[in-house]
Short mmCIF file of C-alpha atoms and ligand atoms in Angstrom, two decimals:
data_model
loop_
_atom_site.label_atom_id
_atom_site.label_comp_id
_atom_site.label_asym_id
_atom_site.label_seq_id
_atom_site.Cartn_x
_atom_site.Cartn_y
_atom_site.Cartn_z
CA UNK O 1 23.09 14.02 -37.37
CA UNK O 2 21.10 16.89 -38.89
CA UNK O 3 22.21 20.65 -38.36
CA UNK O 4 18.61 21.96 -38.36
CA UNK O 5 15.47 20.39 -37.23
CA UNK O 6 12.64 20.07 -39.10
CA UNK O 7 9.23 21.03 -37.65
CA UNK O 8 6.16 18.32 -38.28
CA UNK O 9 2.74 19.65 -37.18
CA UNK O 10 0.60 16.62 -38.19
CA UNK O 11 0.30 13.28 -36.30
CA UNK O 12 0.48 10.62 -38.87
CA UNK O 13 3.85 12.10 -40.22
CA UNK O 14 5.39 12.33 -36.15
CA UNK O 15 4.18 8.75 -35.51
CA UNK O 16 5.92 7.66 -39.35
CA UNK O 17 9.32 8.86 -38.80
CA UNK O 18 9.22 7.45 -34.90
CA UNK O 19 8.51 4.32 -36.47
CA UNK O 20 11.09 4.65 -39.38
CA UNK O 21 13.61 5.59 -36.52
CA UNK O 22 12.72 2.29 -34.50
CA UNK O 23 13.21 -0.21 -37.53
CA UNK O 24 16.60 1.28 -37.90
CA UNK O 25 17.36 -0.36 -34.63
CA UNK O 26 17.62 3.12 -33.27
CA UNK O 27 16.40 3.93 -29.49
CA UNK O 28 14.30 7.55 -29.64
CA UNK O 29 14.43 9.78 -26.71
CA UNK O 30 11.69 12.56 -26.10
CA UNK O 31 11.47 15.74 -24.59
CA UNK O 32 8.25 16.86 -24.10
CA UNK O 33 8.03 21.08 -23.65
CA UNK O 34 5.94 23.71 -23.76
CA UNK O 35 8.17 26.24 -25.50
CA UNK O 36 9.75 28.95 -24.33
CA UNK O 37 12.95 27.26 -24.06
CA UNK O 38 15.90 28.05 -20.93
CA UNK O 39 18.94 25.68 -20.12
CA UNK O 40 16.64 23.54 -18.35
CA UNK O 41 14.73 22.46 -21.64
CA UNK O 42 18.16 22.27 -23.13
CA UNK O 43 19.69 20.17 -20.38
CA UNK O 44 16.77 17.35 -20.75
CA UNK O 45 17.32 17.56 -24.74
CA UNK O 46 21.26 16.78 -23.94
CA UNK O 47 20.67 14.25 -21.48
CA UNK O 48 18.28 12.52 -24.97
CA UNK O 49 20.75 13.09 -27.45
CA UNK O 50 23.69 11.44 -25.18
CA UNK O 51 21.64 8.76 -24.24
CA UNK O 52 19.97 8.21 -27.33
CA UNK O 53 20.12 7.27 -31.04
CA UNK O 54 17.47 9.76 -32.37
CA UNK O 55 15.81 12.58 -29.87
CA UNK O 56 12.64 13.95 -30.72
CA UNK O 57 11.40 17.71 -28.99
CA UNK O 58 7.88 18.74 -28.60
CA UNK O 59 6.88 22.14 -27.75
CA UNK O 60 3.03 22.60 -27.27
CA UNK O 61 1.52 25.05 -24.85
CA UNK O 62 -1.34 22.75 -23.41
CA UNK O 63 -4.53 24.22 -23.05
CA UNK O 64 -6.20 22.13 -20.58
CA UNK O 65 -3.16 22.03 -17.85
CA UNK O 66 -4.05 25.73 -17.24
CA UNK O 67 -6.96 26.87 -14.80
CA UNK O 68 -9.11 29.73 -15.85
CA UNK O 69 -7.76 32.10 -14.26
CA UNK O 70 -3.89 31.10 -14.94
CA UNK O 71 -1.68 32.53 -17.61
CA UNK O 72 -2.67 30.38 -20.40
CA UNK O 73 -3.29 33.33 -22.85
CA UNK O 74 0.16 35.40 -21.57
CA UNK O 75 2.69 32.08 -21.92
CA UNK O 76 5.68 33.06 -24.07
CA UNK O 77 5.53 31.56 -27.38
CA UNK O 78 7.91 32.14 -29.81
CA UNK O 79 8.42 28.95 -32.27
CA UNK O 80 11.00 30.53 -34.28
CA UNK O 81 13.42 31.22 -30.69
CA UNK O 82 13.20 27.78 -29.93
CA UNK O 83 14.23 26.60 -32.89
CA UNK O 84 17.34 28.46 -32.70
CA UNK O 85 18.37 27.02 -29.45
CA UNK O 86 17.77 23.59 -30.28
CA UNK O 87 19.20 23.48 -33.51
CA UNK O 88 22.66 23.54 -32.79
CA UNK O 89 22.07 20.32 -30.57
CA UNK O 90 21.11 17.85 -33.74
CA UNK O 91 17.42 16.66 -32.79
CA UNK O 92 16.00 14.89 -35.49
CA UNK O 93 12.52 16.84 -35.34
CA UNK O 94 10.07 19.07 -33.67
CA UNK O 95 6.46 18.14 -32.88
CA UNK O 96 4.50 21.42 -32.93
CA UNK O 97 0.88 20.40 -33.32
CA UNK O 98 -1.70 23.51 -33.06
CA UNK O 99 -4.07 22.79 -30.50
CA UNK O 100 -7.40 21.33 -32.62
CA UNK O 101 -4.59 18.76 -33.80
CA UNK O 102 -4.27 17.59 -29.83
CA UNK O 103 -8.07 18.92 -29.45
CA UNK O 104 -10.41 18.18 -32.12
CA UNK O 105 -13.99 19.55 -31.83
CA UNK O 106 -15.56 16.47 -29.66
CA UNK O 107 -12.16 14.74 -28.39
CA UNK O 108 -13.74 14.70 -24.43
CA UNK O 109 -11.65 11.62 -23.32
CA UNK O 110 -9.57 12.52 -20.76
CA UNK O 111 -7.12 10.41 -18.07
CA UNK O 112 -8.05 10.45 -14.23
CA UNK O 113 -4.65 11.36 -12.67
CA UNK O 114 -3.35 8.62 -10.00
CA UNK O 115 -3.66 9.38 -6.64
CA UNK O 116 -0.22 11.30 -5.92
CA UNK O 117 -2.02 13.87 -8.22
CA UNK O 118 -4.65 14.70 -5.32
CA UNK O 119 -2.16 16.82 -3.13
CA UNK O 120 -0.27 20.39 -3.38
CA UNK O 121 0.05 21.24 -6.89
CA UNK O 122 -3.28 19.01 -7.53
CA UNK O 123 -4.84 20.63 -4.85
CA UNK O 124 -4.24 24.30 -5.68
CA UNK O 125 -4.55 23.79 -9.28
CA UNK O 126 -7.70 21.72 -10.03
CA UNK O 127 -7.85 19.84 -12.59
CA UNK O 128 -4.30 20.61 -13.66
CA UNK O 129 -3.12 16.84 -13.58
CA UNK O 130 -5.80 15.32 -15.66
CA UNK O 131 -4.76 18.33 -18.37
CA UNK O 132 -0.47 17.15 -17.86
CA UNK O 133 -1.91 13.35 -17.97
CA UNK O 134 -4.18 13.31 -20.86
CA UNK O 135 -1.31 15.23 -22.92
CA UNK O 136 1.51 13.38 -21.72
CA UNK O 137 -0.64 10.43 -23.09
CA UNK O 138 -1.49 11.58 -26.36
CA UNK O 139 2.10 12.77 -27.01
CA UNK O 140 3.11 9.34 -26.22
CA UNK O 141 0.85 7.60 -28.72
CA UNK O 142 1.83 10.13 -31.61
CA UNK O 143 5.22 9.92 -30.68
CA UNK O 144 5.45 6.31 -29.03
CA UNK O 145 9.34 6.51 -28.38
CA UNK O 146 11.62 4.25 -25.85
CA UNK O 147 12.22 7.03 -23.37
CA UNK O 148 11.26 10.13 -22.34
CA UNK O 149 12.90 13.06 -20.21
CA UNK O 150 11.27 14.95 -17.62
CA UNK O 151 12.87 17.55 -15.24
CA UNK O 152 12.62 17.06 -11.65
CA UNK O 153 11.57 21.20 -11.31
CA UNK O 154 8.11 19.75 -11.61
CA UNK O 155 8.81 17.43 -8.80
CA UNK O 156 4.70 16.08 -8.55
CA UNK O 157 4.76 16.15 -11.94
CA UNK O 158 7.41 13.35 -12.37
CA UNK O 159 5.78 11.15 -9.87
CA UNK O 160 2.42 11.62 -11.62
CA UNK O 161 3.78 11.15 -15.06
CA UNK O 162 5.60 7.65 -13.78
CA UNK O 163 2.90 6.53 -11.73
CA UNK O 164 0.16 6.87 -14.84
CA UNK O 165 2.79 4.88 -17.22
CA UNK O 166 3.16 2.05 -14.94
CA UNK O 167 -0.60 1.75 -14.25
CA UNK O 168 -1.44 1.91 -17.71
CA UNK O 169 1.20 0.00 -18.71
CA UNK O 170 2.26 2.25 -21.12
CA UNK O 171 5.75 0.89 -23.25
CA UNK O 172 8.20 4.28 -21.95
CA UNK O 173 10.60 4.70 -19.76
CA UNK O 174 10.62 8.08 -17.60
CA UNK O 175 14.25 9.63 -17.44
CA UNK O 176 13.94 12.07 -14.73
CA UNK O 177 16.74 14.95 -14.73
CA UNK O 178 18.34 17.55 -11.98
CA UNK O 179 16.74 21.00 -11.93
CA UNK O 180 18.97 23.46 -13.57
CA UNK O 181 19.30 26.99 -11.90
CA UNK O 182 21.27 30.44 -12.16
CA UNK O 183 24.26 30.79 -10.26
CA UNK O 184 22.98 32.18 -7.52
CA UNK O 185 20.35 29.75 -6.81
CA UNK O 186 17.26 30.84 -9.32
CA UNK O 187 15.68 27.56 -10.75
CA UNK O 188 15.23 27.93 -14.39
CA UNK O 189 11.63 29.10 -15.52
CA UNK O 190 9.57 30.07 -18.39
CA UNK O 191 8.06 32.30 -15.79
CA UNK O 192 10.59 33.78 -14.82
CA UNK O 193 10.26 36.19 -17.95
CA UNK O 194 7.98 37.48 -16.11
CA UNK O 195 9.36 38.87 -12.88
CA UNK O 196 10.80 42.52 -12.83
CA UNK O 197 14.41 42.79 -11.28
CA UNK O 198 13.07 43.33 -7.82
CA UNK O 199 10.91 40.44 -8.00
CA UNK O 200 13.37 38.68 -9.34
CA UNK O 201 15.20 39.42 -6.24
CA UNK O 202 12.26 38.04 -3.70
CA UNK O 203 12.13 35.21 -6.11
CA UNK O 204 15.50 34.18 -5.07
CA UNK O 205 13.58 32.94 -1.05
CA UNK O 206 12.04 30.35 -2.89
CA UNK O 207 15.37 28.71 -3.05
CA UNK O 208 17.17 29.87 0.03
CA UNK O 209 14.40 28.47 1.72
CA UNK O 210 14.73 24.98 0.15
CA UNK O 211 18.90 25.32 1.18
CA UNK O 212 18.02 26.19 5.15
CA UNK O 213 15.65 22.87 5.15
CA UNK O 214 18.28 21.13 3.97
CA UNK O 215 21.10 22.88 6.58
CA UNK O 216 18.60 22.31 9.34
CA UNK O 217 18.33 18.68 8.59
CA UNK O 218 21.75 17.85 7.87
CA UNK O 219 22.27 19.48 10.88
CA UNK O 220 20.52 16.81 12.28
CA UNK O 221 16.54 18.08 12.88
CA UNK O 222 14.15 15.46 12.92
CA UNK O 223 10.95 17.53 13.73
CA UNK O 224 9.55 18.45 10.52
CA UNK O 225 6.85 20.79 11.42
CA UNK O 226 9.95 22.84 12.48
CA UNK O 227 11.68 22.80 9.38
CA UNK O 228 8.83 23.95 7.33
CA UNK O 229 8.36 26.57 9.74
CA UNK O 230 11.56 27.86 9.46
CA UNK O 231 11.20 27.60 5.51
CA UNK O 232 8.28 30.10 5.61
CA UNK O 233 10.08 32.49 7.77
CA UNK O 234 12.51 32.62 5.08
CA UNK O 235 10.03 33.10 2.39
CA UNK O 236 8.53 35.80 4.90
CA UNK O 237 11.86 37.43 5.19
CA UNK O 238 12.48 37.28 1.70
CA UNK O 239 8.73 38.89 0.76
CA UNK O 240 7.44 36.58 -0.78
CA UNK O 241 3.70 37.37 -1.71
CA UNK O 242 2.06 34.31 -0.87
CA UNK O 243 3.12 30.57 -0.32
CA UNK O 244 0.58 27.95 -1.56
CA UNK O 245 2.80 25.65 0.34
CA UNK O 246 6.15 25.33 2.10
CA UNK O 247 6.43 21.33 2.71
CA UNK O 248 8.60 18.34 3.47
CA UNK O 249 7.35 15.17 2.20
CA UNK O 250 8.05 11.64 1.64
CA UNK O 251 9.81 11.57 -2.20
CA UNK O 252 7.27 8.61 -3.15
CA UNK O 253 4.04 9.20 -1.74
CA UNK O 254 4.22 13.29 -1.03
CA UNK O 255 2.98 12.55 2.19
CA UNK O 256 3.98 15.11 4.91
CA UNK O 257 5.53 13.52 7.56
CA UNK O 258 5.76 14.23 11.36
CA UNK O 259 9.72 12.97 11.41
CA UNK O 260 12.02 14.02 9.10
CA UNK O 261 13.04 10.46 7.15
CA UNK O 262 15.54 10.36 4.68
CA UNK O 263 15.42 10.82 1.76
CA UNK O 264 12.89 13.05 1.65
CA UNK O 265 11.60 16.24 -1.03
CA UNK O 266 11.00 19.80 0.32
CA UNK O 267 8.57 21.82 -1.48
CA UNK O 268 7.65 25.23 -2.25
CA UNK O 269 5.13 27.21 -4.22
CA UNK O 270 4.64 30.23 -3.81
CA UNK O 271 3.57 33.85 -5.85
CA UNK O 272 5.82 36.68 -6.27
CA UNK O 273 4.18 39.47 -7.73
CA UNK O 274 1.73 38.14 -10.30
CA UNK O 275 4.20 35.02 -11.12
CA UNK O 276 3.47 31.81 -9.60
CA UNK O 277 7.07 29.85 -8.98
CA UNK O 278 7.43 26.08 -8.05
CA UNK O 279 10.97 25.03 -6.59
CA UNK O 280 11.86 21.66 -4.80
CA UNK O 281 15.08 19.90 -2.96
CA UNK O 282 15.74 16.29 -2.91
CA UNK O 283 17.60 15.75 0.50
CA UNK O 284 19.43 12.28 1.49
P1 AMP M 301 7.61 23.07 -19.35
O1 AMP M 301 7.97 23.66 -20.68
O2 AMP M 301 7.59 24.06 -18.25
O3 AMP M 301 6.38 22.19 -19.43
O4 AMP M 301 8.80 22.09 -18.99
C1 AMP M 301 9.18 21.04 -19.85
C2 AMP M 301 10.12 20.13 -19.12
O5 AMP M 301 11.29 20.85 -18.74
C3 AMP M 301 9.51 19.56 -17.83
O6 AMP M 301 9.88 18.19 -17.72
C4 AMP M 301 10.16 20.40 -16.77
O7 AMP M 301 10.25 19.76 -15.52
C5 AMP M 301 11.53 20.64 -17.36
N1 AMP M 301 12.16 21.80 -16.74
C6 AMP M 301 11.61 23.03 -16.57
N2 AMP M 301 12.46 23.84 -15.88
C7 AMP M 301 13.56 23.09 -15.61
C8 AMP M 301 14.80 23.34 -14.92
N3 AMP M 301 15.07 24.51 -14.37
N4 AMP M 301 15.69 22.34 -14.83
C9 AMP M 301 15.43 21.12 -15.39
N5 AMP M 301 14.29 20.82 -16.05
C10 AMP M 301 13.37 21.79 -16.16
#
């Protein structure tokens, strides 16, 4: 296994040495990221290099995921940190195209997100699927590997991502991983950079409100307009800015339900300060 991994910027060279690693009979995990790497990055890249032969990163701050008025311009990059954390871990490369490599002048095809794409995050973020779909796509014919791991922090973004492969038949398989937080409840974040200490502090409702859903219905509720009720109180409480949405829904469809069924997926997002944070909690 190496001890450093090499960066490749251009296309033709990725797609070579994925296809070099595949006739050596070996199976090539992915890990597709935008940078800006935290132990939830880290954990996916494990969960590759375990499962697979070879394991192949790609850190690319996608343009057209962002909105215009989202924090496109202020994202952390810093190529040279990331490289440090994932070289200890043996990958075999990293893909780190500049953007007119995954946007030429004139490349307008894009890919029409399915329809689980049309709710929360797709509704609050227009046009913020297509951008995850159309990338996801052309990292997978670049890098056209057996497998590739996603976290379950992007809940929506799992069942989009899974959804699109199987209607388009793509050859991949979609590993999807646990969310990785701080001790004291704090999912993992590139964002999270950005919050000062006391936001950092508010911050921490997001996820005590996904913990009292899942008290209330352990503890046996079935009406779920009363659990999401009580999950805004405690992003109220906690001072939370705003909440774009406080939700349970069914896990496949993200439809909100009237009865809590198990399992099902509570989900928040919701601005503290000027950060935007997304957190969810599988329950059953
Ligand atoms: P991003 O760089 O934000 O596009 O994230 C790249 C991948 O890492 C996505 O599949 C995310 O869902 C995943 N990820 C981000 N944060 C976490 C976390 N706290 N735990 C596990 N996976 C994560």
């Amino acid at each position: 296994m190496p001890e450093t991994c090499d960066v490749v910027v251009d296309t033709t060279e990725a797609l070579d040495r994925v296809r070099a690693l595949q006739r050596a009979g070996k199976r090539v995990g992915l890990t597709p990221t935008m940078g800006a790497l935290h132990e939830g990055h880290l954990s996916l890249v494990r969960a590759s290099i375990r499962e697979c032969d070879a394991s192949v990163v790609t850190i690319f701050v996608n343009p057209t995921q962002f909105g215009p008025n989202e924090d496109f311009q202020q994202y952390p990059r810093d190529l040279q940190s990331d490289l440090d954390r994932l070289n200890p871990l043996g990958v075999e490369f990293v893909f780190a195209p500049d953007t007119d490599v995954m946007y030429p002048a004139g490349a307008t095809t894009s890919i029409a997100p399915p329809k689980v794409a049309e709710t929360l995050e797709g509704a609050m973020r227009p046009g913020h699927f297509a951008g995850v779909c159309t990338i996801v796509c052309k990292l997978f014919q670049i890098l056209p590997v057996d497998v590739a791991f996603f976290g379950q922090k992007d809940f929506q973004q799992c069942l989009v991502v899974q959804q699109m492969v199987a209607d388009l038949k793509m050859p991949i398989e979609i590993d999807v991983r646990p969310i990785v937080r701080e001790p004291d409840g704090l999912a993992l974040s590139s964002r999270n950079r950005y919050l000062s200490g006391e936001e950092r502090e508010r911050a921490l409702g997001l996820s005590q409100a996904l913990q009292t859903a899942e008290r209330r219905i352990e503890a046996g509720e079935s009406d779920a307009e009363a659990v999401m009720a009580e999950m805004q109180d405690v992003l109220s409480r906690s001072q939370i800015d705003k909440v774009d949405y406080a939700v349970l829904a069914d896990p496949l469809s993200l439809e909100i339900p009237d009865r809590v069924q198990r399992p099902i997926v509570a989900l928040i997002a919701a601005h503290v300060g000027r950060t935007r944070l997304i957190d969810n909690r599988l329950i059953g």
